PDB file of C-alpha atoms in Angstrom:
ATOM      1  CA  MET M   1       3.318  18.529  20.392  1.00  0.00           C
ATOM      2  CA  ILE M   2       0.188  20.033  18.131  1.00  0.00           C
ATOM      3  CA  LYS M   3      -3.196  18.545  19.201  1.00  0.00           C
ATOM      4  CA  VAL M   4      -6.592  18.988  16.962  1.00  0.00           C
ATOM      5  CA  LYS M   5      -9.697  19.327  16.833  1.00  0.00           C
ATOM      6  CA  ILE M   6     -12.529  19.959  14.829  1.00  0.00           C
ATOM      7  CA  GLN M   7     -16.245  19.670  15.923  1.00  0.00           C
ATOM      8  CA  ASN M   8     -18.217  17.720  14.135  1.00  0.00           C
ATOM      9  CA  ILE M   9     -22.032  19.066  14.818  1.00  0.00           C
ATOM     10  CA  LYS M  10     -23.423  15.438  13.859  1.00  0.00           C
ATOM     11  CA  LYS M  11     -27.179  17.023  15.290  1.00  0.00           C
ATOM     12  CA  ALA M  12     -26.929  20.596  13.591  1.00  0.00           C
ATOM     13  CA  LYS M  13     -29.228  20.191  10.852  1.00  0.00           C
ATOM     14  CA  GLN M  14     -27.421  20.461   7.277  1.00  0.00           C
ATOM     15  CA  ASN M  15     -27.763  24.347   5.287  1.00  0.00           C
ATOM     16  CA  THR M  16     -27.638  23.138   1.565  1.00  0.00           C
ATOM     17  CA  LYS M  17     -25.394  26.011   1.277  1.00  0.00           C
ATOM     18  CA  PHE M  18     -23.397  25.569   2.880  1.00  0.00           C
ATOM     19  CA  VAL M  19     -21.506  24.090   7.054  1.00  0.00           C
ATOM     20  CA  VAL M  20     -19.459  25.351   9.416  1.00  0.00           C
ATOM     21  CA  TYR M  21     -17.239  23.497  12.113  1.00  0.00           C
ATOM     22  CA  PRO M  22     -15.582  25.478  14.901  1.00  0.00           C
ATOM     23  CA  PHE M  23     -12.066  24.050  15.655  1.00  0.00           C
ATOM     24  CA  THR M  24      -8.976  23.893  17.878  1.00  0.00           C
ATOM     25  CA  ILE M  25      -5.611  24.211  17.834  1.00  0.00           C
ATOM     26  CA  LYS M  26      -3.067  23.885  20.514  1.00  0.00           C
ATOM     27  CA  ASN M  27       0.415  24.114  20.237  1.00  0.00           C
ATOM     28  CA  GLY M  28       2.595  24.511  23.518  1.00  0.00           C
ATOM     29  CA  ARG M  29       1.435  27.778  24.987  1.00  0.00           C
ATOM     30  CA  ILE M  30      -0.837  28.587  22.262  1.00  0.00           C
ATOM     31  CA  ILE M  31      -3.841  28.292  21.575  1.00  0.00           C
ATOM     32  CA  ILE M  32      -5.868  29.065  18.423  1.00  0.00           C
ATOM     33  CA  THR M  33      -9.256  29.356  17.312  1.00  0.00           C
ATOM     34  CA  GLY M  34     -11.657  29.959  14.709  1.00  0.00           C
ATOM     35  CA  ASN M  35     -14.069  28.320  12.133  1.00  0.00           C
ATOM     36  CA  ILE M  36     -14.327  26.020   8.652  1.00  0.00           C
ATOM     37  CA  LYS M  37     -16.788  27.262   6.623  1.00  0.00           C
ATOM     38  CA  ILE M  38     -17.488  24.108   4.089  1.00  0.00           C
ATOM     39  CA  ASP M  39     -19.622  26.396   1.134  1.00  0.00           C
ATOM     40  CA  PHE M  40     -21.304  23.580  -1.409  1.00  0.00           C
ATOM     41  CA  ILE M  41     -21.961  26.693  -3.986  1.00  0.00           C
ATOM     42  CA  LYS M  42     -18.632  28.499  -4.788  1.00  0.00           C
ATOM     43  CA  GLU M  43     -16.775  24.857  -3.588  1.00  0.00           C
ATOM     44  CA  ASP M  44     -14.848  26.580  -1.774  1.00  0.00           C
ATOM     45  CA  ILE M  45     -13.199  25.497   1.597  1.00  0.00           C
ATOM     46  CA  LYS M  46     -12.761  28.347   4.132  1.00  0.00           C
ATOM     47  CA  ILE M  47     -10.488  28.476   7.561  1.00  0.00           C
ATOM     48  CA  LYS M  48     -10.522  32.260   9.551  1.00  0.00           C
ATOM     49  CA  ILE M  49      -9.005  31.950  12.863  1.00  0.00           C
ATOM     50  CA  GLU M  50     -10.861  34.098  15.331  1.00  0.00           C
ATOM     51  CA  LYS M  51      -8.514  34.538  18.102  1.00  0.00           C
ATOM     52  CA  ILE M  52      -4.920  33.219  20.164  1.00  0.00           C
ATOM     53  CA  ASN M  53      -4.810  32.661  23.292  1.00  0.00           C
ATOM     54  CA  LEU M  54      -1.148  32.786  24.989  1.00  0.00           C
ATOM     55  CA  LYS M  55      -0.637  30.538  28.496  1.00  0.00           C
ATOM     56  CA  ASP M  56       2.276  32.001  30.108  1.00  0.00           C
ATOM     57  CA  ASN M  57       3.774  28.475  32.698  1.00  0.00           C
ATOM     58  CA  GLY M  58      -0.334  27.414  32.170  1.00  0.00           C
ATOM     59  CA  LYS M  59      -1.836  30.293  34.608  1.00  0.00           C
ATOM     60  CA  ASP M  60      -2.747  32.703  32.884  1.00  0.00           C
ATOM     61  CA  GLU M  61      -4.351  33.239  30.075  1.00  0.00           C
ATOM     62  CA  LYS M  62      -4.012  36.351  27.688  1.00  0.00           C
ATOM     63  CA  CYS M  63      -6.163  36.090  24.925  1.00  0.00           C
ATOM     64  CA  ILE M  64      -5.632  37.614  21.667  1.00  0.00           C
ATOM     65  CA  CYS M  65      -8.677  39.173  19.104  1.00  0.00           C
ATOM     66  CA  LEU M  66      -8.170  39.400  15.145  1.00  0.00           C
ATOM     67  CA  LEU M  67      -9.121  43.109  14.731  1.00  0.00           C
ATOM     68  CA  ASP M  68      -6.098  43.980  15.698  1.00  0.00           C
ATOM     69  CA  THR M  69      -4.454  44.495  11.915  1.00  0.00           C
ATOM     70  CA  ASN M  70      -1.246  43.113  12.807  1.00  0.00           C
ATOM     71  CA  ILE M  71      -2.573  40.321  14.454  1.00  0.00           C
ATOM     72  CA  SER M  72      -5.281  40.071  11.599  1.00  0.00           C
ATOM     73  CA  LYS M  73      -2.347  39.347   9.462  1.00  0.00           C
ATOM     74  CA  TYR M  74      -1.581  35.890  11.492  1.00  0.00           C
ATOM     75  CA  CYS M  75      -1.048  33.059   8.888  1.00  0.00           C
ATOM     76  CA  LEU M  76      -1.156  29.170  10.388  1.00  0.00           C
ATOM     77  CA  ASN M  77       2.196  27.490  10.514  1.00  0.00           C
ATOM     78  CA  SER M  78       3.239  24.821   8.182  1.00  0.00           C
ATOM     79  CA  LYS M  79       3.291  22.454  11.325  1.00  0.00           C
ATOM     80  CA  GLU M  80      -0.559  23.880  12.501  1.00  0.00           C
ATOM     81  CA  LYS M  81      -1.871  23.604   9.292  1.00  0.00           C
ATOM     82  CA  LEU M  82      -0.928  19.946   8.356  1.00  0.00           C
ATOM     83  CA  GLU M  83      -2.920  18.595  11.637  1.00  0.00           C
ATOM     84  CA  LEU M  84      -5.845  21.047  10.626  1.00  0.00           C
ATOM     85  CA  LEU M  85      -5.870  20.064   6.528  1.00  0.00           C
ATOM     86  CA  ASN M  86      -5.236  16.327   7.981  1.00  0.00           C
ATOM     87  CA  GLU M  87      -8.018  16.717  11.285  1.00  0.00           C
ATOM     88  CA  LEU M  88     -10.473  18.005   7.987  1.00  0.00           C
ATOM     89  CA  PHE M  89      -9.263  15.757   5.722  1.00  0.00           C
ATOM     90  CA  TYR M  90     -10.259  12.349   7.681  1.00  0.00           C
ATOM     91  CA  MET M  91     -13.551  14.097   9.209  1.00  0.00           C
ATOM     92  CA  THR M  92     -15.104  14.170   5.908  1.00  0.00           C
ATOM     93  CA  VAL M  93     -13.134  13.143   3.165  1.00  0.00           C
ATOM     94  CA  CYS M  94     -12.296  10.499   4.845  1.00  0.00           C
ATOM     95  CA  ASN M  95     -15.573   9.684   6.187  1.00  0.00           C
ATOM     96  CA  PHE M  96     -17.675   5.936   5.997  1.00  0.00           C
ATOM     97  CA  ARG M  97     -20.538   8.544   6.446  1.00  0.00           C
ATOM     98  CA  LYS M  98     -22.947  10.253   3.851  1.00  0.00           C
ATOM     99  CA  LEU M  99     -21.540  13.385   4.977  1.00  0.00           C
ATOM    100  CA  PHE M 100     -23.202  15.636   2.521  1.00  0.00           C
ATOM    101  CA  ASN M 101     -26.965  15.028   1.389  1.00  0.00           C
ATOM    102  CA  ASP M 102     -26.230  16.238  -2.562  1.00  0.00           C
ATOM    103  CA  MET M 103     -22.994  15.992  -2.410  1.00  0.00           C
ATOM    104  CA  CYS M 104     -20.696  12.121  -2.510  1.00  0.00           C
ATOM    105  CA  ASN M 105     -17.706  13.408   0.679  1.00  0.00           C
ATOM    106  CA  TRP M 106     -14.817  12.646  -1.825  1.00  0.00           C
ATOM    107  CA  LYS M 107     -15.495  15.696  -3.354  1.00  0.00           C
ATOM    108  CA  ILE M 108     -14.757  18.027  -1.196  1.00  0.00           C
ATOM    109  CA  ALA M 109     -10.714  17.347  -1.752  1.00  0.00           C
ATOM    110  CA  MET M 110     -11.121  19.037  -4.925  1.00  0.00           C
ATOM    111  CA  PHE M 111     -13.070  22.488  -2.949  1.00  0.00           C
ATOM    112  CA  ASN M 112     -10.906  25.385  -2.661  1.00  0.00           C
ATOM    113  CA  LEU M 113      -9.021  25.990   0.706  1.00  0.00           C
ATOM    114  CA  ILE M 114      -9.216  30.224   1.825  1.00  0.00           C
ATOM    115  CA  GLU M 115      -7.546  30.993   4.769  1.00  0.00           C
ATOM    116  CA  GLU M 116      -9.244  34.466   5.434  1.00  0.00           C
ATOM    117  CA  ASN M 117      -7.094  36.096   7.814  1.00  0.00           C
ATOM    118  CA  TYR M 118      -4.354  35.336   5.668  1.00  0.00           C
ATOM    119  CA  LYS M 119      -5.322  35.567   1.364  1.00  0.00           C
ATOM    120  CA  ASP M 120      -2.497  37.045  -0.996  1.00  0.00           C
ATOM    121  CA  LYS M 121      -2.522  40.383  -2.594  1.00  0.00           C
ATOM    122  CA  TYR M 122      -4.532  39.125  -5.921  1.00  0.00           C
ATOM    123  CA  ASN M 123      -7.565  37.253  -3.103  1.00  0.00           C
ATOM    124  CA  THR M 124      -7.497  34.159  -5.649  1.00  0.00           C
ATOM    125  CA  ASN M 125      -7.475  30.109  -4.482  1.00  0.00           C
ATOM    126  CA  THR M 126      -4.606  29.046  -5.388  1.00  0.00           C
ATOM    127  CA  TYR M 127      -4.232  25.650  -4.568  1.00  0.00           C
ATOM    128  CA  THR M 128      -7.622  22.769  -3.601  1.00  0.00           C
ATOM    129  CA  PHE M 129      -7.919  21.590  -0.441  1.00  0.00           C
ATOM    130  CA  LEU M 130      -5.937  17.982  -2.322  1.00  0.00           C
ATOM    131  CA  GLU M 131      -3.489  19.799  -3.678  1.00  0.00           C
ATOM    132  CA  GLU M 132      -2.386  22.044  -0.035  1.00  0.00           C
ATOM    133  CA  LEU M 133      -2.178  18.467   1.233  1.00  0.00           C
ATOM    134  CA  LEU M 134       0.405  17.244  -1.591  1.00  0.00           C
ATOM    135  CA  GLN M 135       2.723  20.719  -1.628  1.00  0.00           C
ATOM    136  CA  TYR M 136       4.346  18.841   2.477  1.00  0.00           C
ATOM    137  CA  ARG M 137       6.775  16.754   1.460  1.00  0.00           C
ATOM    138  CA  GLU M 138       7.609  13.346   2.266  1.00  0.00           C
ATOM    139  CA  ASP M 139       9.586  13.712   5.618  1.00  0.00           C
ATOM    140  CA  ASP M 140       6.558  15.986   7.361  1.00  0.00           C
ATOM    141  CA  PHE M 141       4.343  13.060   6.694  1.00  0.00           C
ATOM    142  CA  LYS M 142       6.414  10.208   7.982  1.00  0.00           C
ATOM    143  CA  SER M 143       4.471  10.689  11.629  1.00  0.00           C
ATOM    144  CA  TYR M 144       2.303   8.570  10.373  1.00  0.00           C
ATOM    145  CA  ASN M 145       2.130   5.525   8.885  1.00  0.00           C
ATOM    146  CA  LYS M 146       0.488   3.186   6.705  1.00  0.00           C
ATOM    147  CA  ASN M 147      -2.469   2.358   9.246  1.00  0.00           C
ATOM    148  CA  SER M 148      -2.591   5.535  10.908  1.00  0.00           C
ATOM    149  CA  LYS M 149      -6.405   7.248  10.267  1.00  0.00           C
ATOM    150  CA  TYR M 150      -5.010   9.288   8.340  1.00  0.00           C
ATOM    151  CA  ARG M 151      -3.537   6.884   5.208  1.00  0.00           C
ATOM    152  CA  LEU M 152      -5.838   7.899   2.636  1.00  0.00           C
ATOM    153  CA  ILE M 153      -4.437  10.601   1.910  1.00  0.00           C
ATOM    154  CA  ILE M 154      -0.671   9.118   2.796  1.00  0.00           C
ATOM    155  CA  SER M 155      -2.058   6.538  -0.302  1.00  0.00           C
ATOM    156  CA  ILE M 156      -3.364   9.512  -2.982  1.00  0.00           C
ATOM    157  CA  ARG M 157       0.372  11.465  -1.508  1.00  0.00           C
ATOM    158  CA  ASN M 158       2.200   8.576  -2.772  1.00  0.00           C
ATOM    159  CA  SER M 159       0.433   7.679  -6.088  1.00  0.00           C
ATOM    160  CA  VAL M 160       1.353  11.022  -6.582  1.00  0.00           C
ATOM    161  CA  LYS M 161       4.036  11.091  -6.289  1.00  0.00           C
ATOM    162  CA  VAL M 162       5.413   7.978  -8.386  1.00  0.00           C
ATOM    163  CA  ILE M 163       2.559   8.549 -11.490  1.00  0.00           C
ATOM    164  CA  ARG M 164       4.948  12.360 -11.656  1.00  0.00           C
ATOM    165  CA  GLU M 165       8.595   9.940 -11.889  1.00  0.00           C
ATOM    166  CA  LYS M 166       6.569   8.034 -14.494  1.00  0.00           C
ATOM    167  CA  SER M 167       4.463   8.682 -16.485  1.00  0.00           C
ATOM    168  CA  GLN M 168       7.060  10.448 -18.548  1.00  0.00           C
ATOM    169  CA  LEU M 169       8.802   6.933 -19.460  1.00  0.00           C
ATOM    170  CA  LYS M 170       6.007   4.335 -19.023  1.00  0.00           C
ATOM    171  CA  THR M 171       1.903   4.150 -20.318  1.00  0.00           C
ATOM    172  CA  ARG M 172       1.307   2.098 -18.055  1.00  0.00           C
ATOM    173  CA  PHE M 173       2.708   0.152 -14.263  1.00  0.00           C
ATOM    174  CA  ASP M 174       1.527  -0.506 -10.752  1.00  0.00           C
ATOM    175  CA  VAL M 175       0.593   2.764  -8.801  1.00  0.00           C
ATOM    176  CA  GLN M 176       1.317   0.404  -5.165  1.00  0.00           C
ATOM    177  CA  SER M 177      -0.615  -1.788  -3.284  1.00  0.00           C
ATOM    178  CA  LEU M 178      -4.138  -0.550  -1.616  1.00  0.00           C
ATOM    179  CA  ASN M 179      -4.025  -3.199   0.659  1.00  0.00           C
ATOM    180  CA  ASN M 180      -4.477  -1.193   3.727  1.00  0.00           C
ATOM    181  CA  LEU M 181      -7.686   0.970   2.855  1.00  0.00           C
ATOM    182  CA  ASN M 182     -10.991  -0.588   2.784  1.00  0.00           C
ATOM    183  CA  LYS M 183     -14.029  -0.288   0.798  1.00  0.00           C
ATOM    184  CA  THR M 184     -14.977   3.577   1.293  1.00  0.00           C
ATOM    185  CA  GLU M 185     -11.601   4.164   0.899  1.00  0.00           C
ATOM    186  CA  ILE M 186     -10.879   2.401  -2.190  1.00  0.00           C
ATOM    187  CA  CYS M 187     -14.285   3.429  -3.973  1.00  0.00           C
ATOM    188  CA  ALA M 188     -13.231   7.679  -2.228  1.00  0.00           C
ATOM    189  CA  TYR M 189      -8.693   6.580  -3.890  1.00  0.00           C
ATOM    190  CA  SER M 190     -10.495   5.690  -7.022  1.00  0.00           C
ATOM    191  CA  ASN M 191     -12.308   8.958  -7.681  1.00  0.00           C
ATOM    192  CA  ILE M 192     -10.218  11.780  -6.046  1.00  0.00           C
ATOM    193  CA  MET M 193      -6.947  10.028  -8.148  1.00  0.00           C
ATOM    194  CA  THR M 194      -9.318  10.435 -11.586  1.00  0.00           C
ATOM    195  CA  ASN M 195     -10.515  13.446 -10.644  1.00  0.00           C
ATOM    196  CA  TYR M 196      -6.835  14.989 -10.432  1.00  0.00           C
ATOM    197  CA  LEU M 197      -5.457  13.779 -13.105  1.00  0.00           C
ATOM    198  CA  VAL M 198      -7.941  14.982 -15.773  1.00  0.00           C
ATOM    199  CA  ASN M 199      -7.694  18.283 -13.482  1.00  0.00           C
ATOM    200  CA  LYS M 200      -3.752  17.969 -14.112  1.00  0.00           C
ATOM    201  CA  LYS M 201      -5.222  17.599 -18.372  1.00  0.00           C
ATOM    202  CA  ASP M 202      -2.923  13.632 -17.058  1.00  0.00           C
ATOM    203  CA  ASP M 203      -3.716  11.689 -20.398  1.00  0.00           C
ATOM    204  CA  GLY M 204      -3.655   8.208 -17.963  1.00  0.00           C
ATOM    205  CA  ARG M 205      -6.550   6.554 -15.737  1.00  0.00           C
ATOM    206  CA  ILE M 206      -6.536   5.099 -12.487  1.00  0.00           C
ATOM    207  CA  SER M 207      -7.787   1.755 -12.220  1.00  0.00           C
ATOM    208  CA  ILE M 208      -8.245  -0.820 -10.209  1.00  0.00           C
ATOM    209  CA  GLU M 209      -7.491  -4.758  -9.679  1.00  0.00           C
ATOM    210  CA  TYR M 210      -9.342  -6.253  -6.902  1.00  0.00           C
ATOM    211  CA  GLY M 211      -6.941  -9.485  -5.945  1.00  0.00           C
ATOM    212  CA  ASP M 212      -8.383 -13.170  -4.656  1.00  0.00           C
ATOM    213  CA  LEU M 213      -9.832 -13.692  -0.605  1.00  0.00           C
ATOM    214  CA  TRP M 214      -5.625 -13.669  -0.023  1.00  0.00           C
ATOM    215  CA  GLY M 215      -4.564 -11.617  -3.095  1.00  0.00           C
ATOM    216  CA  GLU M 216      -3.601  -8.057  -3.701  1.00  0.00           C
ATOM    217  CA  THR M 217      -5.849  -4.487  -4.596  1.00  0.00           C
ATOM    218  CA  ILE M 218      -3.754  -2.836  -6.536  1.00  0.00           C
ATOM    219  CA  ALA M 219      -3.567   0.634  -8.170  1.00  0.00           C
ATOM    220  CA  LYS M 220      -2.394   0.409 -11.866  1.00  0.00           C
ATOM    221  CA  TYR M 221      -1.842   3.784 -14.140  1.00  0.00           C
ATOM    222  CA  CYS M 222      -2.280   3.970 -18.269  1.00  0.00           C
ATOM    223  CA  LYS M 223      -2.608   6.415 -20.472  1.00  0.00           C
ATOM    224  CA  LEU M 224      -5.749   6.651 -22.866  1.00  0.00           C
ATOM    225  CA  THR M 225      -4.472   6.116 -26.924  1.00  0.00           C
ATOM    226  CA  LYS M 226      -4.699   8.935 -28.867  1.00  0.00           C
ATOM    227  CA  TYR M 227      -6.591   7.285 -31.795  1.00  0.00           C
ATOM    228  CA  THR M 228      -6.877  10.092 -35.333  1.00  0.00           C
ATOM    229  CA  ILE M 229     -10.001   9.088 -37.004  1.00  0.00           C
ATOM    230  CA  LYS M 230      -9.358   9.243 -40.654  1.00  0.00           C
ATOM    231  CA  PRO M 231     -12.261  10.235 -42.954  1.00  0.00           C
ATOM    232  CA  LEU M 232     -13.972   7.828 -45.147  1.00  0.00           C
ATOM    233  CA  PHE M 233     -13.893   9.563 -48.136  1.00  0.00           C
ATOM    234  CA  PRO M 234     -10.316  11.926 -48.946  1.00  0.00           C
ATOM    235  CA  ASN M 235     -11.619  15.206 -50.624  1.00  0.00           C
ATOM    236  CA  LYS M 236     -15.289  16.226 -52.219  1.00  0.00           C
ATOM    237  CA  GLU M 237     -14.873  14.947 -55.786  1.00  0.00           C
ATOM    238  CA  ILE M 238     -14.897  11.411 -54.362  1.00  0.00           C
ATOM    239  CA  MET M 239     -17.241  11.417 -52.243  1.00  0.00           C
ATOM    240  CA  GLU M 240     -19.739  12.889 -54.793  1.00  0.00           C
ATOM    241  CA  ASN M 241     -18.690  10.575 -57.610  1.00  0.00           C
ATOM    242  CA  ALA M 242     -19.734   7.648 -54.932  1.00  0.00           C
ATOM    243  CA  MET M 243     -23.365  10.085 -54.101  1.00  0.00           C
ATOM    244  CA  LYS M 244     -23.906   9.496 -57.710  1.00  0.00           C
ATOM    245  CA  TYR M 245     -24.131   5.016 -57.883  1.00  0.00           C
ATOM    246  CA  ILE M 246     -25.503   4.954 -54.809  1.00  0.00           C
ATOM    247  CA  LYS M 247     -28.634   7.172 -56.262  1.00  0.00           C
TER     248      LYS M 247
END
C-alpha cells in the first residue's frame, strides 16, 4: 500500500512568487522524500526527489542521496505518482480555503508539471497538472469511489471521457450529475472544465443547471454556434451610391 503525506505549512507566510511543500511517499520498504514547488510567476509545479530510504525488514535503513548520476534519474512509478498528484490536487485545487493571495485555488490545475529528477532530453513541459492526471486509465481510479475526497478529479476525468465520446456526434448533451460535489467543488469544476476545453480548442462550453431542493445538479455541454457576419453593403459601388443619398 502506498502512503503519501504532503506537509501543508499553514503558519509559513506565502511568498508572492512561489510556495514549497515537502512530501513523503512510503511504498513498502521504500521511503521517498522530496519537495513540491509551485511557482506562480512561471505557472508551473516542480516535483523534486531529495533522497530514498531503503528499509531491510523494518530494522536496518540505508539512505540513498540523489547526488549519484544514476540515482538522480529515479522516476516515480505510475502508482506513486498518481497517489502524490491526487493528494496535491486534493490539498490545493479542492481546498475550500483560499490558499493563494492573488489566485483562485483551481488555477493550479492548469499549471505545467515538471519532474526535476526525470526531465526529457528536450527539457520541455508536455502536460499540465490536470492533463497528467488524465493520462491514467479508468481502472487506476477504481479504488476511489465517487464520494471520496478525490471526487472532484474523478468527476472531471469522467466528464472529459464523456465529452470525447459524444461531442463528435452531438452539439448538446448532459455530461454528468454533480450531486456528489459541494458548492466550492462545483465552482472549481466549472472553471477547470471551461479552461480545459479552451486549451483544447474545443468549441463547446460547460454550463451548470442547478436543481431544486430534491433535484439534480447537472453539468451540460453545448457547442458554440459560429455565425458569419455579412457586410451591410455587398460591394464598394453600392456603398458609394448609398452615401450620396445620406449626404
